[in-house]
Coordinates of C-alpha atoms in Angstrom, one line a residue:
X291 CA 0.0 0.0 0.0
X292 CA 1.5 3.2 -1.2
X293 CA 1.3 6.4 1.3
X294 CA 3.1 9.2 -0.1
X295 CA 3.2 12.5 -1.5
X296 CA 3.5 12.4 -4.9
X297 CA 3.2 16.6 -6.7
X298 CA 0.7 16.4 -9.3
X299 CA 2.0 19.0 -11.2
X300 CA 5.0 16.9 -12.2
X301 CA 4.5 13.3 -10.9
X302 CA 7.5 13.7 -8.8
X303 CA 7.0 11.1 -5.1
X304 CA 8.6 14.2 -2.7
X305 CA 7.6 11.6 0.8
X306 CA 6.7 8.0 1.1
X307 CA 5.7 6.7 4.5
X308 CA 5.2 2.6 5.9
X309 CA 2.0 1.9 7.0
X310 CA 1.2 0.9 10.6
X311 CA 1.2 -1.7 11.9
X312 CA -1.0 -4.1 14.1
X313 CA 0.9 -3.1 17.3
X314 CA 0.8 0.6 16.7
X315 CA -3.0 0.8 15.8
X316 CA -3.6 -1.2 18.7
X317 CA -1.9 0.9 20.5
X318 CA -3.4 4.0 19.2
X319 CA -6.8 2.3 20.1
X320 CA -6.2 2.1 23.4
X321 CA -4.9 5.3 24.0
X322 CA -8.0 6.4 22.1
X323 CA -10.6 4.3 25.0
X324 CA -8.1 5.9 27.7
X325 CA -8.1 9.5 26.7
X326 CA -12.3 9.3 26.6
X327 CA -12.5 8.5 29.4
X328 CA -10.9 11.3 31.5
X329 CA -11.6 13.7 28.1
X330 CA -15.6 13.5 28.0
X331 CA -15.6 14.9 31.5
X332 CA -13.8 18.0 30.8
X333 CA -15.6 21.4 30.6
X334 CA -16.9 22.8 27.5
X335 CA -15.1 26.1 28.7
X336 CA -11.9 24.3 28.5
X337 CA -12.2 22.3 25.1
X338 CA -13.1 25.7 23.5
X339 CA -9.7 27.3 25.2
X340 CA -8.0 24.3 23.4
X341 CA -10.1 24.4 20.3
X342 CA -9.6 28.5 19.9
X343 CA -5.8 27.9 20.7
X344 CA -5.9 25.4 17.8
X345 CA -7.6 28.0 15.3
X346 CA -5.1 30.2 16.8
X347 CA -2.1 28.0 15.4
X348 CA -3.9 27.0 12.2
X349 CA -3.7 30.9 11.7
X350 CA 0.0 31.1 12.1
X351 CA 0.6 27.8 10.1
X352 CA -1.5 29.4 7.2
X353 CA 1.2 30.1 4.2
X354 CA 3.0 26.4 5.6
X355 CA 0.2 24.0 5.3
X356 CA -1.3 26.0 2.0
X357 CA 1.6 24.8 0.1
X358 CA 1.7 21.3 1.5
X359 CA -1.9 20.6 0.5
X360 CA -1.5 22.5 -2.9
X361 CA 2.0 19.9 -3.5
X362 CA -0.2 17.0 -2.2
X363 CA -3.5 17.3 -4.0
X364 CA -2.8 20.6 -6.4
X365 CA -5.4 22.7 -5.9
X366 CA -4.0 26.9 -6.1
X367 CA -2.5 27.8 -3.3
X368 CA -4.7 31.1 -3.4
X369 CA -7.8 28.5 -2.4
X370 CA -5.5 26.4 0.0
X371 CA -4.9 29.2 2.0
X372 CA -8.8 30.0 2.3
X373 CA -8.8 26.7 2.9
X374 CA -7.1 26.8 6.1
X375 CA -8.4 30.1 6.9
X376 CA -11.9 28.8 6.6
X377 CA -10.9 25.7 8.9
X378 CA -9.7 27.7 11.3
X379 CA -13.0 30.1 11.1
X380 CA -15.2 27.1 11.8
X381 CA -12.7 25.8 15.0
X382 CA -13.8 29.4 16.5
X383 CA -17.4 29.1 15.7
X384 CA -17.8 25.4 17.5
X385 CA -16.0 26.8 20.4
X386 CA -18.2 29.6 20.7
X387 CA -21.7 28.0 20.4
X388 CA -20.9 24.4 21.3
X389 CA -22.4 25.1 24.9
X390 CA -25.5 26.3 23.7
X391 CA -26.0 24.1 20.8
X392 CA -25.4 20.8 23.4
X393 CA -27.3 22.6 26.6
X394 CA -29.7 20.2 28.2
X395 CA -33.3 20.7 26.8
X396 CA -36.4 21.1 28.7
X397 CA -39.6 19.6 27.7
X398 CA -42.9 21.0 28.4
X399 CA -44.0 21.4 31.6
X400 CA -47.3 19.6 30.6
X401 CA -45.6 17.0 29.1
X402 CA -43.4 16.3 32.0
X403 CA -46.4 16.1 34.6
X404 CA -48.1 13.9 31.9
X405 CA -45.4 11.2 31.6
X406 CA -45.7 10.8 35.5
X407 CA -42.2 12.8 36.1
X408 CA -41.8 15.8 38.8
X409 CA -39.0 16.8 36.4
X410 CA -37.1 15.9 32.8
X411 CA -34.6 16.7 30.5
X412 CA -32.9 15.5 27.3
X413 CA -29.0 15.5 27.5
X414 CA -26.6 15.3 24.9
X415 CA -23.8 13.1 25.6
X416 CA -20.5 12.0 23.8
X417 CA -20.3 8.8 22.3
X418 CA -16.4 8.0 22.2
X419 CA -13.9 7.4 19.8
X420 CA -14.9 8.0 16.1
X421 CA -13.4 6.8 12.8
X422 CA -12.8 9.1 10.2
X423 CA -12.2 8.0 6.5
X424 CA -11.6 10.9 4.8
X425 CA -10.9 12.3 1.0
X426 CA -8.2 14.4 -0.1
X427 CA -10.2 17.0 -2.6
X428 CA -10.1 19.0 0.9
X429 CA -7.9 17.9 3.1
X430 CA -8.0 20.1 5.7
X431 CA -11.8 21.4 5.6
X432 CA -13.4 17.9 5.3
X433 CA -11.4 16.6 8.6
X434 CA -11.7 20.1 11.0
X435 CA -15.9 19.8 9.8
X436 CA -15.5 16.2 11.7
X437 CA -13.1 17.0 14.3
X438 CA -14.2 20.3 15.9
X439 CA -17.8 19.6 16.4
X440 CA -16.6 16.1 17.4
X441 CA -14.2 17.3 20.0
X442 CA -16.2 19.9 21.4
X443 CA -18.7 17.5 22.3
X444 CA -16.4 15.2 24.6
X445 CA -15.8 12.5 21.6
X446 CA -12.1 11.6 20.4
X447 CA -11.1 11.6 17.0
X448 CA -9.4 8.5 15.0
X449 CA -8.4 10.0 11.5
X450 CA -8.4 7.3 8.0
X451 CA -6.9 10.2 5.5
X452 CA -6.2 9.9 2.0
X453 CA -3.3 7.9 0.7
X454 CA -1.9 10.7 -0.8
X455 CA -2.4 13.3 1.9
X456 CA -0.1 11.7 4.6
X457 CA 1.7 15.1 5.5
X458 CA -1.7 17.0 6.1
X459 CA -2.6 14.1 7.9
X460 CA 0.2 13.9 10.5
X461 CA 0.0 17.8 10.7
X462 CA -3.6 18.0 12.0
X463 CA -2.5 15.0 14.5
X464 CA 0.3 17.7 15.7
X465 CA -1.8 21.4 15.7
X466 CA -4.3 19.4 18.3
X467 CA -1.2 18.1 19.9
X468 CA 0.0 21.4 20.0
X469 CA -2.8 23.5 21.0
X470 CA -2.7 21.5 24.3
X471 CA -5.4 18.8 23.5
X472 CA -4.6 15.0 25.0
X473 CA -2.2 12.8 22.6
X474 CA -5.3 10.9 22.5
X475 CA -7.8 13.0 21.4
X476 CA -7.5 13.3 18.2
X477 CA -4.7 10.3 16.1
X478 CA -4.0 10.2 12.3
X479 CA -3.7 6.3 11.4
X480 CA -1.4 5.9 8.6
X481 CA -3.3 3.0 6.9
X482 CA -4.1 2.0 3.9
X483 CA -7.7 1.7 3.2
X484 CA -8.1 -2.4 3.7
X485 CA -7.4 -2.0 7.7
X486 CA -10.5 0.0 7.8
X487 CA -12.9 -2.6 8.1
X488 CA -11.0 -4.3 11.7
X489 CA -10.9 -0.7 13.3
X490 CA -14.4 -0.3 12.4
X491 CA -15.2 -3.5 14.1
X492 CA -13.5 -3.2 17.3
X493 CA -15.9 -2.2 20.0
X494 CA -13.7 0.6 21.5
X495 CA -14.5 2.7 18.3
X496 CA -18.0 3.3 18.6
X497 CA -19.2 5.5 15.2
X498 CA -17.6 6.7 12.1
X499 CA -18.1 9.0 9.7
X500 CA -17.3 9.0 5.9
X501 CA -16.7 11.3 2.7
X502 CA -15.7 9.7 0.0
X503 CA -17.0 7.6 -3.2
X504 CA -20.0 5.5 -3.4
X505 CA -18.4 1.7 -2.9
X506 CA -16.2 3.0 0.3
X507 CA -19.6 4.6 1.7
X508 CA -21.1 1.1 0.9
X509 CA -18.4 -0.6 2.7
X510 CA -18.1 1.9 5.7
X511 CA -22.1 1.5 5.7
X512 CA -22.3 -2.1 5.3
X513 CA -19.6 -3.0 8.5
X514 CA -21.2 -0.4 10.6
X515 CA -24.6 -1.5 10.1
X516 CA -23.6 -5.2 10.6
X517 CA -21.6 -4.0 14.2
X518 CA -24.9 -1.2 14.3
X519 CA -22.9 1.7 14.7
X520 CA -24.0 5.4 13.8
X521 CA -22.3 6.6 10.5
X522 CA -22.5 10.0 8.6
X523 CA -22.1 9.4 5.1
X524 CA -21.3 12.2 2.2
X525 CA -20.7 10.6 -1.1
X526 CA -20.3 13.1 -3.4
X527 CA -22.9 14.8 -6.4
X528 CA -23.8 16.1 -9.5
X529 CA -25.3 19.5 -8.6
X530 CA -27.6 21.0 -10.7
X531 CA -27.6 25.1 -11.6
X532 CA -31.1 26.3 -12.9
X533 CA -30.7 29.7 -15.0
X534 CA -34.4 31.0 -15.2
X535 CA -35.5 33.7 -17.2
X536 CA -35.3 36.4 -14.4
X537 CA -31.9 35.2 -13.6
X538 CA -29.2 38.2 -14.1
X539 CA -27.4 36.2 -16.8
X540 CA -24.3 38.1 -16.7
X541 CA -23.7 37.1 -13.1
X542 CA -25.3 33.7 -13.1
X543 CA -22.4 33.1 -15.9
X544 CA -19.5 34.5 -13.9
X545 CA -20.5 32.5 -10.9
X546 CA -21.5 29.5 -12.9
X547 CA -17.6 29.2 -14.1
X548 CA -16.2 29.6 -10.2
X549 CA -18.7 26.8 -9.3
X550 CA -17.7 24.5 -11.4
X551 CA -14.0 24.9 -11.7
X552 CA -13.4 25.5 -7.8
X553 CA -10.5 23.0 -6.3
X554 CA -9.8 22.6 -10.2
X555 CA -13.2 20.8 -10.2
X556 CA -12.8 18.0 -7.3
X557 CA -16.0 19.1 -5.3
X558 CA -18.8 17.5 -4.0
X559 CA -20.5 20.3 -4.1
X560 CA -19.0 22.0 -7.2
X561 CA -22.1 23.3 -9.9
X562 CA -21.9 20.4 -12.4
X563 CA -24.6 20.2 -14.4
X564 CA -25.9 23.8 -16.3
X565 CA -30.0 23.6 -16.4
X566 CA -30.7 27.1 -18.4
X567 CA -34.3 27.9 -19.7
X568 CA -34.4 27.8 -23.9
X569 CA -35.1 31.5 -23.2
X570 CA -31.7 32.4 -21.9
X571 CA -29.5 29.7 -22.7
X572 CA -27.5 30.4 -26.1
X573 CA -26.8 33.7 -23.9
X574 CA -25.7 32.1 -20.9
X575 CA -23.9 29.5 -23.0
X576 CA -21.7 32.4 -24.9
X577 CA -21.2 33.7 -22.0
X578 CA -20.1 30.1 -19.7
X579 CA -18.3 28.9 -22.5
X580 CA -16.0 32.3 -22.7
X581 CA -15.8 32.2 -19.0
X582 CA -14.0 28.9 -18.9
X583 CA -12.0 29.7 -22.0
X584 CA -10.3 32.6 -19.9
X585 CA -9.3 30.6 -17.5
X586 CA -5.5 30.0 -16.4
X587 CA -4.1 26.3 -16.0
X588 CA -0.4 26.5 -14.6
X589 CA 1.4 25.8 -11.9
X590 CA -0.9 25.8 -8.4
X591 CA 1.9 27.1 -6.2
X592 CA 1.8 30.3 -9.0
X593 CA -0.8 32.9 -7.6
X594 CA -2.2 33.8 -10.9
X595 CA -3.4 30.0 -11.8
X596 CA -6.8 29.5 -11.8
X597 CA -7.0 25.2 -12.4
X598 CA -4.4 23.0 -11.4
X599 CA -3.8 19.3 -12.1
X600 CA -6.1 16.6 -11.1
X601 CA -5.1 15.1 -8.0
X602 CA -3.8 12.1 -9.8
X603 CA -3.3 10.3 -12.9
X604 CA -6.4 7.8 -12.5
X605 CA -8.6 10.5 -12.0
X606 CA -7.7 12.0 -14.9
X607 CA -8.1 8.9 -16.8
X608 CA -11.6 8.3 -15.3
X609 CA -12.3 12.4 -16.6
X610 CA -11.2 11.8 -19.8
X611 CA -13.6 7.9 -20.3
X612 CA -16.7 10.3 -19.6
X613 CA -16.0 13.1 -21.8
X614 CA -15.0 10.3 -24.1
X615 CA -18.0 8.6 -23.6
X616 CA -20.0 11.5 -24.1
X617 CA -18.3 12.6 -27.7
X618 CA -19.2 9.2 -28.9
X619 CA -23.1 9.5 -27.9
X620 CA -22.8 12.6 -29.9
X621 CA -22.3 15.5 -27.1
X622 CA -20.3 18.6 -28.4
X623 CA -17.2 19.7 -27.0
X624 CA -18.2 23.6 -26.5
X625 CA -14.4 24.2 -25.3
X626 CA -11.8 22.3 -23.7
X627 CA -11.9 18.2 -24.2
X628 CA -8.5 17.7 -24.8
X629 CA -5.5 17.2 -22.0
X630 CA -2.3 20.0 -22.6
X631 CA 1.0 18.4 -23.9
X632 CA 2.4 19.4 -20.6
X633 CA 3.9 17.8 -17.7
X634 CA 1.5 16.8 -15.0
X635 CA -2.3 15.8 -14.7
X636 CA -4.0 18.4 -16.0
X637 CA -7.4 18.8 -17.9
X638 CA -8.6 21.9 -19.4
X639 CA -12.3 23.3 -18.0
X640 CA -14.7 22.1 -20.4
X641 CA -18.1 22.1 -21.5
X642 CA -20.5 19.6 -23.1
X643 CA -23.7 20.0 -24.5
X644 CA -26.3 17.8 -26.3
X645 CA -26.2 15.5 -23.5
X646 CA -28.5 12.6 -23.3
X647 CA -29.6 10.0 -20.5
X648 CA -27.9 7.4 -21.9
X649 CA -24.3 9.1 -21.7
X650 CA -22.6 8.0 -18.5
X651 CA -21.7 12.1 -17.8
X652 CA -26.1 12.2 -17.4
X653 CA -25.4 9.6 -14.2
X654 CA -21.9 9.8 -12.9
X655 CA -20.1 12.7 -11.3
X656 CA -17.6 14.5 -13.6
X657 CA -14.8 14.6 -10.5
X658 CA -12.7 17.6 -12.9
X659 CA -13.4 20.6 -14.6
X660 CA -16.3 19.5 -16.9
X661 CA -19.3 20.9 -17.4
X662 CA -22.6 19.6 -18.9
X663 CA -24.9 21.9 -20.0
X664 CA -28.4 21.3 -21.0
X665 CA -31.3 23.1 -22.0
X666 CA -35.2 23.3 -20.2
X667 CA -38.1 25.2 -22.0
X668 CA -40.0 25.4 -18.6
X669 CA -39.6 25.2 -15.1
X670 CA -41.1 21.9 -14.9
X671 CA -38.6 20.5 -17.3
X672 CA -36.1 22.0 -15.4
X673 CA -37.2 20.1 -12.4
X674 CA -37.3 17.3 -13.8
X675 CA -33.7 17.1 -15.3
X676 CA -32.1 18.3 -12.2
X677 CA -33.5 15.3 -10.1
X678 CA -33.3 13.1 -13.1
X679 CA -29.6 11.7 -11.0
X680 CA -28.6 9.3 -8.4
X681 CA -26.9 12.6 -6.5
X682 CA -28.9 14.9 -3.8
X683 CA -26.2 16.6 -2.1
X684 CA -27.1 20.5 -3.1
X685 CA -28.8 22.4 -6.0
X686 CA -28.3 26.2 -7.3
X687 CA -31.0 28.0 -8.8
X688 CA -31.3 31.5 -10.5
X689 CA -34.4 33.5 -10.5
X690 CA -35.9 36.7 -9.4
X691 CA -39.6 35.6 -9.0
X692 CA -40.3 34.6 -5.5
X693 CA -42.7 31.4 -6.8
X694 CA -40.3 29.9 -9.0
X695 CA -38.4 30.2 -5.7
X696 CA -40.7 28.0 -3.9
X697 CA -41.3 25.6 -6.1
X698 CA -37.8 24.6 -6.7
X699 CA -37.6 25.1 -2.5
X700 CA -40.3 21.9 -2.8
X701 CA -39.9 20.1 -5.7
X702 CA -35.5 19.8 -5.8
X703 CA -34.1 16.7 -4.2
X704 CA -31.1 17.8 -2.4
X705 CA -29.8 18.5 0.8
X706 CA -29.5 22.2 0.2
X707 CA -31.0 25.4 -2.5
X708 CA -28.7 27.8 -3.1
X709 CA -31.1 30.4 -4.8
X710 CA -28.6 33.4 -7.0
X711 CA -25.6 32.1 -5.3
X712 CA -23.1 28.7 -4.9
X713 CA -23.4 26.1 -2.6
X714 CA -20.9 26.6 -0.5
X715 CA -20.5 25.1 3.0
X716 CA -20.7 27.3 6.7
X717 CA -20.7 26.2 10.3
X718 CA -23.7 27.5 11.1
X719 CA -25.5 25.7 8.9
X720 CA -25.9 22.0 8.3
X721 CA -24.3 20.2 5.3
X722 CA -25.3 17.0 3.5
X723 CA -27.3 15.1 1.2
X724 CA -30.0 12.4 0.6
X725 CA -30.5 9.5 -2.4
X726 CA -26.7 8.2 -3.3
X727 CA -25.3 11.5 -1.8
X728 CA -25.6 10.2 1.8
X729 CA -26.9 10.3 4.9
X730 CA -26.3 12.4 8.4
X731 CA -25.5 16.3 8.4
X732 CA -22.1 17.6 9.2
X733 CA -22.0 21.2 11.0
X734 CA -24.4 23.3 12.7
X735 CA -25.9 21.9 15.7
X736 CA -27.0 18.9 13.7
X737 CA -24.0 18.1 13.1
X738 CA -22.6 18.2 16.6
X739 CA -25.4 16.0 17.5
X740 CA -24.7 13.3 14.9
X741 CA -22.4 11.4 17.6
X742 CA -23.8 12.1 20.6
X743 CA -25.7 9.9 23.1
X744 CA -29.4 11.9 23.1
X745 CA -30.6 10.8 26.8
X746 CA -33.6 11.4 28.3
X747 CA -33.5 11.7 32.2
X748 CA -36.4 11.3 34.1
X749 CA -37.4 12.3 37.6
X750 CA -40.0 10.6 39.4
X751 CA -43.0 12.7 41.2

């Protein structure tokens, strides 16, 4: 099992690391069952101290860890720094309103005298140590969304990253370490991804939570539900974007080519699939199309690059099979399609259009800078296409009439509308999906509650 750090920009391995082994993760298990213990009666006053002295560090490591995930993964080192800054942003905010957001709850008097009780509550309680398998499109983001809701409820943290992220991965093991939190509060496992299934099985880790592609959420899933433990699941999407009629087309454009090419494509929640009314769309289209054409690939550690390379060569190859596949069923390549004759793995932003349901870029997510754009004469049609996918993470619509508004509100399967903006994720509110997109909410207070033990305590009259 290969762990390294391999630049996608050139293909150059910089770091290669061994694997654990048995003894170590065992012994990084118990530590984990010891550290809960004492950890999950500590004061919510003191975990933020530690939590705010962490944001505090990830604020002075900012420039350092930007360019180790931009020579890990590749995305610009402009967006790895927002990254961190972001990450750092969120540590505050679950420090500040974890008390209030886990505060005992009080049920109605009337309720409480008719159950029989003189007095009740509902606590929220940490569950224990938690397994995270996590991707590397984000690699700091996806694992601070876990760990500082986690942590700030009493739980411990037990970090799966990607195979190709190990030095992120050992440096958000050391800026807990660091900010004063237990050595066993929060532990990378250098692993490869067949040890997952024994952790997951051992009955000192009690939950786990999951980002990452369809089969590994099956597998997380199908071991969990087999030991019944709680899971969170995000599995990725194909967002729609609806341009309506009384859309600012102008802006809808500008924004359209940031939501799809963000982290040079590799989001979950990146815009991937353009929905425009007939009434709008060859002026959208002119308009998108020129957009992505403007674009600059280059080197991410240069500050004026706008796309990257691909994280790795395979993902590339899986980019270029569904824009293949597409050309054959008779899409047409609006711009972009082909890789550069240049070093790296790098593919150019590109649009599609004439898609049909039977191209594989109509079901499967386009994990790059690809963009599929189709064309709805009403707002029922548009419906329609947008749910017409196995993907429900989040949606983006564009209108100015408040009862197109609703109905897209009602009618869009997704776990979010984004209505004249792009998805984009914030602590305070909760993040996730439903159909092949997942299950569970990260952030907010649902998301702090996903691993806690919700117990109801009753006093007798």
């Amino acid at each position: 099992m290969s762990i390294a750090t391999v630049n996608p920009a050139n293909g150059e391995t910089l770091k290669t690391y061994e694997a654990m082994g048995e003894e170590e993760i065992e012994r990084r298990l118990q530590l984990a069952q010891a550290t809960f213990r004492t950890y999950r009666t500590t004061a919510c006053a003191e975990r933020a101290r530690l939590m705010n002295r962490a944001a505090a560090l990830l604020d002075e490591d900012q420039e350092e860890i930007a360019r180790v995930m931009t020579t890990e993964m590749g995305k610009p080192v402009k967006q790895a720094r927002a990254e961190a800054a972001k990450c750092a942003k969120a540590m505050r905010w679950y420090a500040e309103h974890a008390e209030e957001l886990l505060a005992d709850e009080r049920p109605a008097e009337s309720d409480v005298k008719d159950s029989g009780a003189s007095r009740a509550l509902v606590r929220y309680r940490p569950l224990g140590p938690v397994l995270a398998v996590m991707p590397w499109n984000f690699p700091l983001w996806q694992v601070i969304r876990f760990a500082a809701p986690a942590l700030m409820a009493g739980n411990v943290g037990l970090l799966k990253h990607a195979s190709n992220v190990p030095q992120t991965a050992l440096y958000l093991e050391d800026l807990f370490h660091r900010a004063g939190f237990a050595e066993g509060c929060f532990q990378t496992l250098l692993i490869g991804s067949g040890a997952v299934d024994d952790i997951l099985r051992d009955e000192r880790v009690k939950a786990a939570t999951l980002t990452g592609s369809e089969p590994a959420g099956r597998a997380v899933a199908s071991t969990a539900g087999e030991m019944i433990k709680k899971t969170v699941l995000e599995l990725g999407g194909s967002d729609p974007f609806i341009v309506m009629p009384s859309a600012d087309i102008d802006r809808a454009a500008g924004v359209a080519v940031t939501a799809r090419v963000q982290n040079n494509g590799q989001s979950c929640i990146a815009a991937k699939r353009f929905i425009v009314h007939t009434d709008v769309h060859d002026a959208f289209a002119e308009r998108f199309v020129a957009g992505m054409t403007a674009l600059r690939i280059g080197e991410p550690l240069q500050e004026d690059t706008d796309v990257g390379p691909l994280s790795s060569e395979r993902g590339r190859a899986d980019l270029e099979e569904l824009v293949d596949d597409a050309r054959r069923g008779g899409a047409h390549v609006l711009c972009g399609g082909e890789r550069p004759d240049r070093p790296g793995w790098y593919y150019p932003p590109t649009v599609l259009s004439g898609i049909t349901r039977e191209m594989r870029i109509h079901r499967e997510e386009a994990f790059g800078p690809v963009a599929t754009l189709y064309r709805a004469t009403d707002l029922d049609e548009a419906v329609l296409i947008a749910n017409d996918s196995p993907f429900g993470l989040s949606s983006n619509v564009w209108t100015e009439d408040e009862t197109e508004v609703e109905r897209f509100v009602r009618d869009l399967e997704a776990g979010g509308v984004y209505i004249n903006g792009m998805t984009a994720s914030h602590p305070a509110f909760p993040f996730g999906g439903v159909k092949r997109s997942g299950y569970g909410r990260e952030l907010s207070g649902h998301g702090i509650r996903e691993f806690c033990n919700i117990t109801t305590v009753w006093h007798g009259a």
